[in-house]
Coordinates of N, CA and C and ligand atoms in Angstrom, one line a residue:
M5 N -98.8 11.1 3.1 CA -98.7 11.0 4.5 C -97.2 10.7 4.9
K6 N -96.9 10.9 6.1 CA -95.6 10.6 6.6 C -95.7 9.9 8.0
I7 N -94.6 9.2 8.3 CA -94.6 8.5 9.6 C -93.5 9.1 10.4
I8 N -93.8 9.7 11.5 CA -92.8 10.2 12.4 C -92.5 9.2 13.5
C9 N -91.2 8.9 13.6 CA -90.8 7.8 14.5 C -89.9 8.4 15.6
V10 N -90.1 7.8 16.8 CA -89.3 8.3 18.0 C -88.3 7.2 18.3
G11 N -87.1 7.6 18.5 CA -86.0 6.7 19.0 C -85.8 6.9 20.4
R12 N -85.3 5.9 21.1 CA -84.8 6.0 22.5 C -85.9 6.6 23.5
N13 N -87.1 6.0 23.5 CA -88.1 6.5 24.4 C -88.4 5.6 25.6
Y14 N -87.6 4.5 25.7 CA -87.7 3.6 26.8 C -86.3 3.3 27.4
N15 N -86.2 3.5 28.7 CA -84.8 3.4 29.3 C -84.3 2.0 29.1
D16 N -85.1 0.9 29.2 CA -84.6 -0.5 29.0 C -84.1 -0.7 27.6
H17 N -84.7 -0.1 26.6 CA -84.2 -0.3 25.2 C -82.9 0.6 25.0
I18 N -82.8 1.7 25.6 CA -81.6 2.5 25.5 C -80.4 1.7 26.0
K19 N -80.6 1.0 27.2 CA -79.5 0.2 27.8 C -79.2 -1.0 26.9
E20 N -80.3 -1.6 26.3 CA -80.1 -2.8 25.5 C -79.2 -2.5 24.3
L21 N -79.4 -1.3 23.7 CA -78.6 -1.0 22.5 C -77.3 -0.2 22.9
K22 N -77.1 0.0 24.2 CA -75.9 0.8 24.7 C -75.9 2.2 24.1
N23 N -77.1 2.8 24.0 CA -77.2 4.2 23.5 C -77.1 5.1 24.7
Q24 N -76.9 6.4 24.4 CA -76.9 7.5 25.4 C -78.4 7.9 25.5
K25 N -78.8 8.2 26.8 CA -80.1 8.8 27.0 C -80.2 10.2 26.4
P26 N -81.1 10.5 25.5 CA -81.1 11.8 24.8 C -81.7 12.9 25.7
Q27 N -81.4 14.1 25.4 CA -81.9 15.3 26.1 C -83.3 15.7 25.6
S28 N -83.6 15.3 24.4 CA -84.9 15.6 23.8 C -85.2 14.4 22.9
P29 N -86.5 14.2 22.5 CA -86.8 13.1 21.7 C -86.0 13.0 20.4
V30 N -85.6 11.8 20.0 CA -84.9 11.5 18.8 C -86.0 11.2 17.7
L31 N -86.0 12.0 16.7 CA -87.0 11.8 15.7 C -86.4 11.4 14.3
F32 N -87.1 10.6 13.6 CA -86.8 10.4 12.2 C -88.1 10.1 11.4
I33 N -88.0 10.1 10.1 CA -89.3 9.9 9.3 C -89.2 8.8 8.4
K34 N -90.3 8.1 8.2 CA -90.4 7.1 7.2 C -91.4 7.6 6.1
P35 N -91.1 7.4 4.9 CA -92.0 7.9 3.8 C -93.2 7.0 3.7
D36 N -94.2 7.3 2.8 CA -95.4 6.5 2.6 C -95.0 5.1 2.0
T37 N -93.9 5.1 1.2 CA -93.4 3.9 0.6 C -92.9 2.9 1.6
S38 N -92.8 3.3 2.9 CA -92.3 2.3 3.9 C -93.4 1.4 4.4
L39 N -94.7 1.8 4.1 CA -95.8 1.0 4.6 C -95.8 -0.4 4.1
C40 N -96.0 -1.4 5.0 CA -96.2 -2.8 4.6 C -97.6 -3.0 4.2
Q41 N -97.8 -3.9 3.3 CA -99.2 -4.3 3.0 C -99.7 -5.1 4.1
P42 N -100.9 -4.8 4.7 CA -101.4 -5.6 5.8 C -101.7 -7.0 5.3
N43 N -101.5 -8.0 6.2 CA -101.8 -9.4 5.9 C -100.9 -10.1 4.9
L44 N -99.9 -9.4 4.5 CA -98.9 -10.1 3.7 C -97.6 -10.4 4.5
P45 N -96.8 -11.4 4.1 CA -95.6 -11.6 4.9 C -94.6 -10.4 4.8
F46 N -93.7 -10.4 5.8 CA -92.6 -9.5 5.7 C -91.5 -10.2 5.0
Y47 N -91.0 -9.6 3.9 CA -89.9 -10.2 3.2 C -88.6 -9.6 3.6
I48 N -87.6 -10.4 4.1 CA -86.4 -9.8 4.5 C -85.6 -9.3 3.3
P49 N -85.3 -8.0 3.4 CA -84.6 -7.4 2.2 C -83.2 -7.9 2.0
N50 N -82.7 -7.8 0.8 CA -81.4 -8.5 0.5 C -80.2 -7.6 0.9
F51 N -80.4 -6.4 1.4 CA -79.2 -5.6 1.8 C -78.9 -5.7 3.3
T52 N -79.5 -6.6 4.0 CA -79.2 -6.7 5.4 C -79.1 -8.2 5.8
N53 N -78.3 -8.5 6.8 CA -78.3 -9.8 7.4 C -78.8 -9.8 8.9
D54 N -79.4 -8.6 9.2 CA -79.9 -8.5 10.6 C -81.0 -7.5 10.7
V55 N -82.1 -7.9 10.1 CA -83.3 -7.1 10.2 C -84.0 -7.4 11.5
Q56 N -84.4 -6.4 12.3 CA -84.9 -6.6 13.6 C -86.3 -6.0 13.7
Y57 N -87.1 -6.6 14.6 CA -88.5 -6.0 14.9 C -88.3 -5.1 16.1
E58 N -89.1 -4.0 16.0 CA -89.3 -3.1 17.2 C -90.8 -2.9 17.3
A59 N -91.5 -3.4 18.3 CA -92.9 -3.2 18.5 C -93.1 -1.8 19.2
E60 N -94.0 -1.0 18.6 CA -94.3 0.3 19.2 C -95.7 0.7 19.2
V61 N -96.2 1.4 20.2 CA -97.5 2.0 20.1 C -97.5 3.1 19.1
I62 N -98.6 3.1 18.3 CA -98.6 4.1 17.2 C -100.0 4.8 17.3
I63 N -99.9 6.1 16.9 CA -101.2 6.9 16.9 C -101.4 7.5 15.5
L64 N -102.6 7.7 15.2 CA -103.1 8.2 13.9 C -103.5 9.7 14.1
I65 N -102.9 10.6 13.4 CA -103.2 12.0 13.5 C -104.5 12.3 12.7
N66 N -105.4 13.1 13.4 CA -106.7 13.3 12.8 C -107.0 14.8 12.5
R67 N -106.0 15.7 12.8 CA -106.2 17.1 12.6 C -104.8 17.7 12.1
I68 N -104.9 18.8 11.3 CA -103.6 19.4 11.0 C -103.2 20.3 12.1
G69 N -101.9 20.3 12.3 CA -101.4 21.1 13.5 C -99.9 21.4 13.4
K70 N -99.5 22.5 14.0 CA -98.2 23.0 14.0 C -98.0 23.7 15.4
H71 N -96.9 23.5 16.0 CA -96.7 24.2 17.3 C -97.8 23.8 18.3
I72 N -98.1 22.6 18.4 CA -99.2 22.1 19.3 C -98.7 22.1 20.7
Q73 N -99.5 22.7 21.6 CA -99.2 22.7 23.0 C -99.5 21.3 23.6
T74 N -98.7 20.8 24.5 CA -98.9 19.5 25.1 C -100.3 19.3 25.6
K75 N -100.8 20.4 26.3 CA -102.2 20.2 26.9 C -103.3 20.1 25.8
F76 N -103.0 20.4 24.6 CA -104.0 20.3 23.5 C -103.8 19.1 22.6
A77 N -102.6 18.4 22.9 CA -102.2 17.3 21.9 C -103.2 16.2 21.8
H78 N -103.9 15.9 22.9 CA -104.9 14.8 22.9 C -106.0 15.0 21.9
K79 N -106.2 16.2 21.4 CA -107.2 16.5 20.4 C -106.8 16.1 19.0
Y80 N -105.5 15.8 18.9 CA -105.0 15.5 17.5 C -105.0 14.1 17.1
Y81 N -105.5 13.2 18.0 CA -105.5 11.8 17.6 C -106.7 11.1 18.3
D82 N -107.3 10.2 17.7 CA -108.3 9.4 18.4 C -108.2 7.9 18.1
K83 N -107.2 7.5 17.3 CA -107.0 6.1 17.1 C -105.6 5.7 17.5
V84 N -105.5 4.5 18.0 CA -104.1 4.0 18.4 C -104.0 2.5 18.0
S85 N -102.8 2.0 17.9 CA -102.6 0.6 17.6 C -101.1 0.3 17.9
L86 N -100.7 -0.9 17.4 CA -99.3 -1.3 17.6 C -98.7 -1.3 16.2
G87 N -97.5 -0.9 16.0 CA -96.8 -1.0 14.7 C -95.5 -1.7 14.9
I88 N -94.8 -2.1 13.8 CA -93.5 -2.6 13.8 C -92.6 -1.7 13.0
D89 N -91.5 -1.2 13.7 CA -90.5 -0.4 13.1 C -89.4 -1.3 12.7
F90 N -89.5 -1.9 11.5 CA -88.4 -2.8 11.0 C -87.1 -2.1 10.8
T91 N -86.1 -2.6 11.3 CA -84.8 -1.9 11.3 C -83.7 -2.9 10.8
A92 N -82.9 -2.4 9.8 CA -81.8 -3.2 9.4 C -80.6 -2.8 10.3
R93 N -80.5 -3.6 11.4 CA -79.6 -3.1 12.5 C -78.1 -3.1 12.1
D94 N -77.7 -4.0 11.2 CA -76.3 -4.0 10.8 C -76.0 -2.7 10.0
L95 N -76.9 -2.3 9.1 CA -76.8 -1.1 8.4 C -76.9 0.1 9.2
Q96 N -77.8 0.1 10.2 CA -77.9 1.2 11.1 C -76.7 1.4 11.9
N97 N -76.1 0.3 12.4 CA -74.9 0.5 13.2 C -73.7 1.0 12.4
E98 N -73.7 0.6 11.1 CA -72.6 1.1 10.2 C -72.8 2.6 10.0
L99 N -74.1 3.0 9.7 CA -74.4 4.5 9.5 C -74.1 5.3 10.8
K100 N -74.6 4.8 11.9 CA -74.4 5.5 13.2 C -72.9 5.7 13.4
S101 N -72.1 4.6 13.2 CA -70.7 4.8 13.5 C -70.0 5.8 12.6
K102 N -70.6 6.1 11.4 CA -70.0 7.1 10.6 C -70.7 8.4 10.7
G103 N -71.6 8.5 11.7 CA -72.4 9.8 11.9 C -73.3 10.1 10.7
L104 N -73.7 9.1 10.0 CA -74.6 9.4 8.8 C -76.0 9.2 9.1
P105 N -77.0 9.7 8.3 CA -78.4 9.5 8.6 C -78.8 8.0 8.5
W106 N -79.9 7.7 9.2 CA -80.3 6.3 9.3 C -81.2 5.8 8.2
E107 N -81.7 6.7 7.3 CA -82.8 6.3 6.5 C -82.7 5.0 5.8
K108 N -81.6 4.6 5.3 CA -81.5 3.4 4.5 C -81.8 2.2 5.4
S109 N -81.5 2.3 6.7 CA -81.7 1.2 7.6 C -83.1 1.2 8.3
K110 N -83.8 2.3 8.2 CA -85.1 2.5 9.0 C -86.3 2.8 8.1
S111 N -86.0 3.3 6.9 CA -87.1 3.9 6.1 C -87.3 3.2 4.7
F112 N -86.7 2.0 4.6 CA -86.8 1.3 3.3 C -88.2 0.8 3.0
D113 N -88.4 0.4 1.8 CA -89.8 -0.1 1.4 C -90.2 -1.2 2.4
G114 N -91.4 -1.1 2.9 CA -91.9 -2.2 3.8 C -91.4 -2.1 5.2
S115 N -90.8 -1.1 5.6 CA -90.2 -1.0 7.0 C -91.2 -0.6 8.1
A116 N -92.4 -0.3 7.7 CA -93.4 0.1 8.7 C -94.7 -0.8 8.6
L117 N -94.9 -1.5 9.6 CA -96.2 -2.3 9.7 C -97.1 -1.6 10.6
I118 N -98.3 -1.4 10.1 CA -99.3 -0.7 10.9 C -100.4 -1.7 11.3
G119 N -100.7 -1.8 12.6 CA -101.7 -2.7 13.1 C -103.1 -2.1 12.9
K120 N -104.1 -2.9 13.3 CA -105.5 -2.5 13.3 C -105.7 -1.4 14.2
W121 N -106.4 -0.3 13.7 CA -106.6 0.9 14.6 C -107.8 0.6 15.5
Y122 N -107.6 1.1 16.8 CA -108.7 1.1 17.8 C -108.9 2.5 18.3
S123 N -110.1 2.8 18.6 CA -110.4 4.1 19.2 C -109.7 4.1 20.6
K124 N -109.0 5.3 20.8 CA -108.3 5.4 22.1 C -109.2 5.3 23.3
E125 N -110.5 5.6 23.0 CA -111.5 5.6 24.1 C -111.7 4.2 24.8
I126 N -111.3 3.2 24.0 CA -111.5 1.8 24.6 C -110.4 1.5 25.6
F127 N -109.4 2.3 25.7 CA -108.3 2.1 26.7 C -108.6 3.1 27.8
L128 N -108.4 2.7 29.0 CA -108.8 3.6 30.1 C -107.9 4.8 30.1
D129 N -106.6 4.6 29.8 CA -105.6 5.7 29.8 C -104.5 5.3 28.8
I130 N -104.4 6.0 27.7 CA -103.5 5.6 26.7 C -102.0 5.8 27.2
N131 N -101.9 6.6 28.2 CA -100.5 6.8 28.8 C -100.2 5.8 29.9
N132 N -101.1 4.8 30.0 CA -100.9 3.7 31.0 C -101.6 2.5 30.4
T133 N -101.1 2.1 29.3 CA -101.7 0.9 28.6 C -100.6 -0.1 28.3
P134 N -100.8 -1.4 28.6 CA -99.8 -2.4 28.3 C -99.8 -2.8 26.8
F135 N -98.7 -3.3 26.4 CA -98.7 -3.8 25.0 C -97.6 -4.9 25.0
K136 N -97.7 -5.8 24.0 CA -96.7 -6.9 24.0 C -96.6 -7.5 22.5
L137 N -95.5 -8.1 22.3 CA -95.2 -8.8 21.0 C -94.8 -10.2 21.3
L138 N -95.5 -11.2 20.6 CA -95.1 -12.6 20.7 C -94.5 -13.0 19.4
K139 N -93.4 -13.8 19.6 CA -92.7 -14.4 18.4 C -92.8 -15.9 18.6
N140 N -93.4 -16.5 17.6 CA -93.6 -18.0 17.6 C -94.2 -18.4 19.0
N141 N -95.2 -17.6 19.4 CA -96.0 -17.8 20.6 C -95.2 -17.6 21.9
R142 N -94.0 -17.1 21.8 CA -93.2 -16.7 23.0 C -93.1 -15.2 23.1
L143 N -93.3 -14.7 24.4 CA -93.3 -13.3 24.6 C -91.8 -12.8 24.4
V144 N -91.7 -11.8 23.5 CA -90.4 -11.2 23.3 C -90.3 -9.7 23.7
Q145 N -91.5 -9.0 23.6 CA -91.5 -7.6 24.1 C -92.7 -7.4 24.9
K146 N -92.6 -6.7 26.0 CA -93.7 -6.4 26.9 C -93.4 -5.2 27.6
S147 N -94.3 -4.2 27.6 CA -94.1 -3.0 28.3 C -95.4 -2.3 28.5
N148 N -95.4 -1.0 28.9 CA -96.5 -0.2 29.2 C -96.2 1.2 28.8
T149 N -97.2 1.9 28.2 CA -96.8 3.3 27.7 C -96.4 4.2 28.9
S150 N -96.8 3.8 30.1 CA -96.3 4.6 31.2 C -94.8 4.6 31.4
S151 N -94.1 3.7 30.7 CA -92.7 3.6 30.8 C -92.0 4.5 29.8
M152 N -92.8 5.2 29.0 CA -92.1 6.1 28.0 C -91.4 7.3 28.7
I153 N -90.3 7.7 28.2 CA -89.6 8.9 28.7 C -90.5 10.1 28.4
W154 N -90.9 10.2 27.1 CA -91.8 11.3 26.7 C -93.2 10.7 26.4
S155 N -94.2 11.2 26.9 CA -95.6 10.7 26.7 C -96.0 11.0 25.3
V156 N -97.1 10.4 24.9 CA -97.7 10.6 23.6 C -97.9 12.1 23.3
D157 N -98.5 12.8 24.3 CA -98.9 14.2 24.1 C -97.6 15.0 24.0
E158 N -96.6 14.7 24.8 CA -95.3 15.4 24.7 C -94.6 15.2 23.4
L159 N -94.8 14.0 22.8 CA -94.2 13.7 21.5 C -94.9 14.5 20.4
I160 N -96.2 14.5 20.5 CA -96.9 15.3 19.5 C -96.5 16.8 19.5
S161 N -96.4 17.3 20.7 CA -96.1 18.7 20.9 C -94.7 18.9 20.3
Y162 N -93.7 18.1 20.7 CA -92.3 18.3 20.3 C -92.2 18.1 18.8
A163 N -92.8 17.0 18.2 CA -92.6 16.8 16.8 C -93.2 17.9 16.0
S164 N -94.3 18.5 16.5 CA -95.0 19.6 15.7 C -94.3 20.9 15.7
K165 N -93.2 21.0 16.5 CA -92.4 22.2 16.4 C -91.6 22.2 15.0
F166 N -91.3 20.9 14.6 CA -90.4 20.8 13.4 C -91.2 20.4 12.1
F167 N -92.3 19.6 12.3 CA -93.0 19.0 11.2 C -94.5 19.3 11.4
T168 N -95.1 19.9 10.4 CA -96.5 20.1 10.4 C -97.2 18.7 10.4
L169 N -98.1 18.5 11.4 CA -98.8 17.2 11.4 C -100.0 17.3 10.5
K170 N -100.2 16.3 9.7 CA -101.4 16.3 8.8 C -102.3 15.1 9.0
I171 N -103.5 15.2 8.6 CA -104.4 14.1 8.8 C -103.9 12.9 8.1
G172 N -103.8 11.8 8.8 CA -103.3 10.5 8.2 C -101.9 10.2 8.6
D173 N -101.2 11.2 9.1 CA -99.8 11.0 9.6 C -99.9 10.0 10.8
I174 N -98.8 9.3 10.9 CA -98.7 8.3 12.0 C -97.5 8.6 12.8
I175 N -97.6 8.4 14.1 CA -96.4 8.6 15.0 C -96.1 7.2 15.7
F176 N -94.9 6.8 15.5 CA -94.4 5.6 16.2 C -93.7 6.1 17.5
T177 N -94.1 5.6 18.6 CA -93.7 6.3 19.9 C -92.5 5.6 20.5
G178 N -91.8 4.7 19.9 CA -90.6 4.2 20.4 C -90.8 2.7 20.9
T179 N -89.7 2.0 21.0 CA -89.8 0.6 21.3 C -89.2 0.3 22.7
P180 N -89.7 -0.6 23.5 CA -89.1 -1.1 24.7 C -88.0 -2.1 24.4
S181 N -87.5 -2.7 25.4 CA -86.4 -3.7 25.2 C -87.0 -5.0 24.6
G182 N -86.2 -5.9 24.2 CA -86.6 -7.2 23.6 C -86.6 -7.3 22.1
V183 N -86.0 -6.2 21.5 CA -85.9 -6.3 20.0 C -85.0 -7.4 19.6
G184 N -85.2 -7.9 18.4 CA -84.4 -9.0 18.0 C -84.4 -9.3 16.5
T185 N -83.6 -10.2 16.0 CA -83.5 -10.5 14.6 C -84.6 -11.4 14.1
L186 N -85.1 -11.0 12.9 CA -86.1 -11.8 12.2 C -85.5 -13.0 11.5
K187 N -86.2 -14.1 11.5 CA -85.7 -15.3 10.7 C -86.9 -15.7 9.9
K188 N -86.6 -16.3 8.7 CA -87.7 -16.8 7.8 C -88.5 -17.8 8.6
E189 N -89.8 -17.7 8.4 CA -90.8 -18.6 9.0 C -91.2 -18.1 10.4
D190 N -90.5 -17.1 11.0 CA -91.0 -16.6 12.3 C -92.4 -16.1 12.1
D191 N -93.2 -16.2 13.2 CA -94.6 -15.8 13.2 C -94.8 -14.8 14.4
F192 N -95.4 -13.6 14.2 CA -95.5 -12.6 15.2 C -97.0 -12.3 15.5
Q193 N -97.3 -11.9 16.7 CA -98.6 -11.4 17.1 C -98.3 -10.3 18.1
G194 N -99.0 -9.1 17.8 CA -98.9 -8.0 18.7 C -100.2 -7.6 19.3
F195 N -100.1 -7.2 20.5 CA -101.3 -6.8 21.3 C -101.2 -5.4 21.9
I196 N -102.3 -4.6 21.9 CA -102.3 -3.4 22.7 C -103.5 -3.6 23.7
G197 N -103.2 -3.4 25.0 CA -104.2 -3.8 26.0 C -104.5 -5.3 25.7
E198 N -105.8 -5.6 25.7 CA -106.2 -7.0 25.5 C -106.4 -7.3 24.0
K199 N -106.3 -6.2 23.2 CA -106.7 -6.3 21.8 C -105.6 -6.8 20.9
I200 N -105.9 -7.7 20.0 CA -104.8 -8.1 19.0 C -104.8 -7.0 17.9
A201 N -103.6 -6.5 17.7 CA -103.4 -5.4 16.8 C -102.8 -5.9 15.4
L202 N -101.9 -6.9 15.5 CA -101.2 -7.2 14.3 C -100.7 -8.7 14.3
T203 N -100.6 -9.3 13.2 CA -100.0 -10.6 13.0 C -99.2 -10.5 11.7
F204 N -98.0 -11.1 11.7 CA -97.3 -11.3 10.4 C -96.3 -12.4 10.5
K205 N -96.0 -12.9 9.3 CA -95.1 -14.0 9.1 C -93.9 -13.5 8.3
V206 N -92.7 -14.1 8.6 CA -91.5 -13.6 7.9 C -91.1 -14.6 6.8
K207 N -90.8 -14.0 5.6 CA -90.4 -14.8 4.5 C -89.0 -14.4 3.9
Ligands
MG328 MG1 -88.2 2.2 16.7

């Protein structure tokens, strides 16, 4: 399986990182080795001094597809959750400044935390669903999928022009503002709608 990630899909986060608003979705991929073991702590890797959390709504692909039209994209997923796109920001900034690919900073082992899957049917409208991340019981990220520049269905359609979607693939739909640095002993809880999707501790 592969994880397709979307960068710069919320205006407030684009401003926060002083990035340019893109003309089309920014995509990158994490390999299966980036998956974190659920219920284990996140261990800060030794090649970064600034690993950051990015909470994102994630979807699980349930059909194979290529060149999917936006109007049919909803047929390609029925489970949603919250995930964390762990990012070695110092390394990413260095790579970005040199015009180099981001993979070392975004796709390292353990860089993708996948929350508990929920049927999308339990949410009234997945394109208008709130989500939030708490750090040490304080709210750090809070948004709604309605604030995405490109909707889930538009992202599926766009990504499938380049990458065949396969059963079990996951799409990370982008992070809102409020990203920040992880410190040892931090405790996180993530929610989609009213449902708890993930918890993790940093070591
Ligand atoms: Mg991200």
